[in-house]
C-alpha atoms as an extended CHARMM CRD file, in Angstrom:
* protein
*
        68  EXT
         1         1  MET       CA           -157.3400000000      249.5160000000     -139.8250000000  PROA      1               0.0000000000
         2         2  ASP       CA           -154.7600000000      252.1860000000     -140.4920000000  PROA      2               0.0000000000
         3         3  HSD       CA           -156.3900000000      255.5870000000     -140.8360000000  PROA      3               0.0000000000
         4         4  HSD       CA           -153.7930000000      256.7500000000     -143.3450000000  PROA      4               0.0000000000
         5         5  GLY       CA           -153.4080000000      253.6540000000     -145.5050000000  PROA      5               0.0000000000
         6         6  PRO       CA           -152.1550000000      253.7490000000     -149.1000000000  PROA      6               0.0000000000
         7         7  GLY       CA           -154.7840000000      253.7490000000     -151.8470000000  PROA      7               0.0000000000
         8         8  LEU       CA           -157.8300000000      253.1980000000     -149.6460000000  PROA      8               0.0000000000
         9         9  ASP       CA           -157.7260000000      255.0530000000     -146.3500000000  PROA      9               0.0000000000
        10        10  GLY       CA           -159.1570000000      253.6180000000     -143.1670000000  PROA      10              0.0000000000
        11        11  LEU       CA           -162.2410000000      255.8380000000     -143.1330000000  PROA      11              0.0000000000
        12        12  ASP       CA           -163.3270000000      254.6780000000     -146.5880000000  PROA      12              0.0000000000
        13        13  ALA       CA           -162.5560000000      251.0630000000     -145.7330000000  PROA      13              0.0000000000
        14        14  ILE       CA           -164.6930000000      251.2160000000     -142.5840000000  PROA      14              0.0000000000
        15        15  ARG       CA           -167.5320000000      252.8490000000     -144.5250000000  PROA      15              0.0000000000
        16        16  ARG       CA           -167.4070000000      250.0320000000     -147.0870000000  PROA      16              0.0000000000
        17        17  ILE       CA           -167.3000000000      247.3470000000     -144.4080000000  PROA      17              0.0000000000
        18        18  ARG       CA           -170.3210000000      248.8640000000     -142.6530000000  PROA      18              0.0000000000
        19        19  SER       CA           -172.2750000000      249.3010000000     -145.9030000000  PROA      19              0.0000000000
        20        20  LEU       CA           -172.4400000000      245.5970000000     -146.7510000000  PROA      20              0.0000000000
        21        21  ARG       CA           -174.7060000000      243.2490000000     -144.8500000000  PROA      21              0.0000000000
        22        22  SER       CA           -172.1470000000      240.4270000000     -145.0830000000  PROA      22              0.0000000000
        23        23  THR       CA           -169.3510000000      242.4720000000     -143.4830000000  PROA      23              0.0000000000
        24        24  ALA       CA           -171.2020000000      244.9670000000     -141.3030000000  PROA      24              0.0000000000
        25        25  VAL       CA           -170.6900000000      242.8430000000     -138.1770000000  PROA      25              0.0000000000
        26        26  ILE       CA           -166.8870000000      242.6900000000     -138.4950000000  PROA      26              0.0000000000
        27        27  ASP       CA           -165.1670000000      244.4320000000     -135.5800000000  PROA      27              0.0000000000
        28        28  THR       CA           -162.8570000000      247.2110000000     -136.7080000000  PROA      28              0.0000000000
        29        29  ILE       CA           -160.1100000000      248.8640000000     -134.7090000000  PROA      29              0.0000000000
        30        30  ALA       CA           -158.7820000000      252.1040000000     -136.1400000000  PROA      30              0.0000000000
        31        31  LEU       CA           -155.1680000000      253.1750000000     -135.5730000000  PROA      31              0.0000000000
        32        32  THR       CA           -153.9720000000      256.7530000000     -135.2900000000  PROA      32              0.0000000000
        33        33  VAL       CA           -151.0410000000      258.7460000000     -133.9470000000  PROA      33              0.0000000000
        34        34  PRO       CA           -151.1920000000      260.7780000000     -130.7200000000  PROA      34              0.0000000000
        35        35  ARG       CA           -150.9520000000      264.2040000000     -132.3610000000  PROA      35              0.0000000000
        36        36  LEU       CA           -154.0860000000      263.5530000000     -134.4280000000  PROA      36              0.0000000000
        37        37  SER       CA           -156.6620000000      263.1010000000     -131.6710000000  PROA      37              0.0000000000
        38        38  ARG       CA           -159.4100000000      264.3270000000     -134.0060000000  PROA      38              0.0000000000
        39        39  ASP       CA           -158.8610000000      261.1220000000     -136.0050000000  PROA      39              0.0000000000
        40        40  ARG       CA           -160.3440000000      259.1650000000     -133.1010000000  PROA      40              0.0000000000
        41        41  ASP       CA           -163.6970000000      260.8980000000     -133.4290000000  PROA      41              0.0000000000
        42        42  ARG       CA           -163.6670000000      260.6480000000     -137.2240000000  PROA      42              0.0000000000
        43        43  ASN       CA           -163.0380000000      256.8860000000     -137.0910000000  PROA      43              0.0000000000
        44        44  LEU       CA           -165.7330000000      256.2940000000     -134.4970000000  PROA      44              0.0000000000
        45        45  ASP       CA           -168.1640000000      258.4640000000     -136.4810000000  PROA      45              0.0000000000
        46        46  VAL       CA           -167.8260000000      256.2530000000     -139.5870000000  PROA      46              0.0000000000
        47        47  GLY       CA           -168.3730000000      253.0760000000     -137.5790000000  PROA      47              0.0000000000
        48        48  ALA       CA           -165.0900000000      251.8460000000     -136.0760000000  PROA      48              0.0000000000
        49        49  ASP       CA           -165.6430000000      249.8180000000     -132.9180000000  PROA      49              0.0000000000
        50        50  ALA       CA           -162.5550000000      251.2850000000     -131.2600000000  PROA      50              0.0000000000
        51        51  CYS       CA           -159.7050000000      253.6250000000     -132.0000000000  PROA      51              0.0000000000
        52        52  GLU       CA           -156.1900000000      253.0680000000     -130.6620000000  PROA      52              0.0000000000
        53        53  VAL       CA           -153.2900000000      255.4760000000     -130.5300000000  PROA      53              0.0000000000
        54        54  LYS       CA           -150.0100000000      254.1010000000     -131.8790000000  PROA      54              0.0000000000
        55        55  PRO       CA           -148.1390000000      252.4000000000     -130.3160000000  PROA      55              0.0000000000
        56        56  PHE       CA           -150.8540000000      250.1870000000     -128.8800000000  PROA      56              0.0000000000
        57        57  VAL       CA           -151.2900000000      246.8940000000     -127.0410000000  PROA      57              0.0000000000
        58        58  LEU       CA           -153.6690000000      244.8560000000     -129.2090000000  PROA      58              0.0000000000
        59        59  LEU       CA           -153.9560000000      241.7990000000     -126.9780000000  PROA      59              0.0000000000
        60        60  ARG       CA           -155.0300000000      243.9560000000     -124.0200000000  PROA      60              0.0000000000
        61        61  ASP       CA           -157.7370000000      245.5900000000     -126.0950000000  PROA      61              0.0000000000
        62        62  VAL       CA           -159.0990000000      242.4070000000     -127.6480000000  PROA      62              0.0000000000
        63        63  ARG       CA           -159.3090000000      240.7390000000     -124.2380000000  PROA      63              0.0000000000
        64        64  GLY       CA           -161.0730000000      243.8130000000     -122.8840000000  PROA      64              0.0000000000
        65        65  GLY       CA           -163.8630000000      243.6660000000     -125.4420000000  PROA      65              0.0000000000
        66        66  LEU       CA           -162.7120000000      246.5400000000     -127.6650000000  PROA      66              0.0000000000
        67        67  PRO       CA           -163.2280000000      249.4900000000     -125.3140000000  PROA      67              0.0000000000
        68        68  VAL       CA           -163.8580000000      252.7300000000     -127.1450000000  PROA      68              0.0000000000
């Protein structure tokens, strides 16, 4: 989930995913850039399971159980 996506940003997308019973259990990983550390808290506050700083190592994080 890219925090600054075109059209629908990541925060709104996560809110929508969490609002529906059928999608609320989907794991979401938010992506942000190092200089915007406040984005991490904002993503976690709306329901992201984890927030990674770009560049990131996805395989490491998925194997580790999505550490926050």
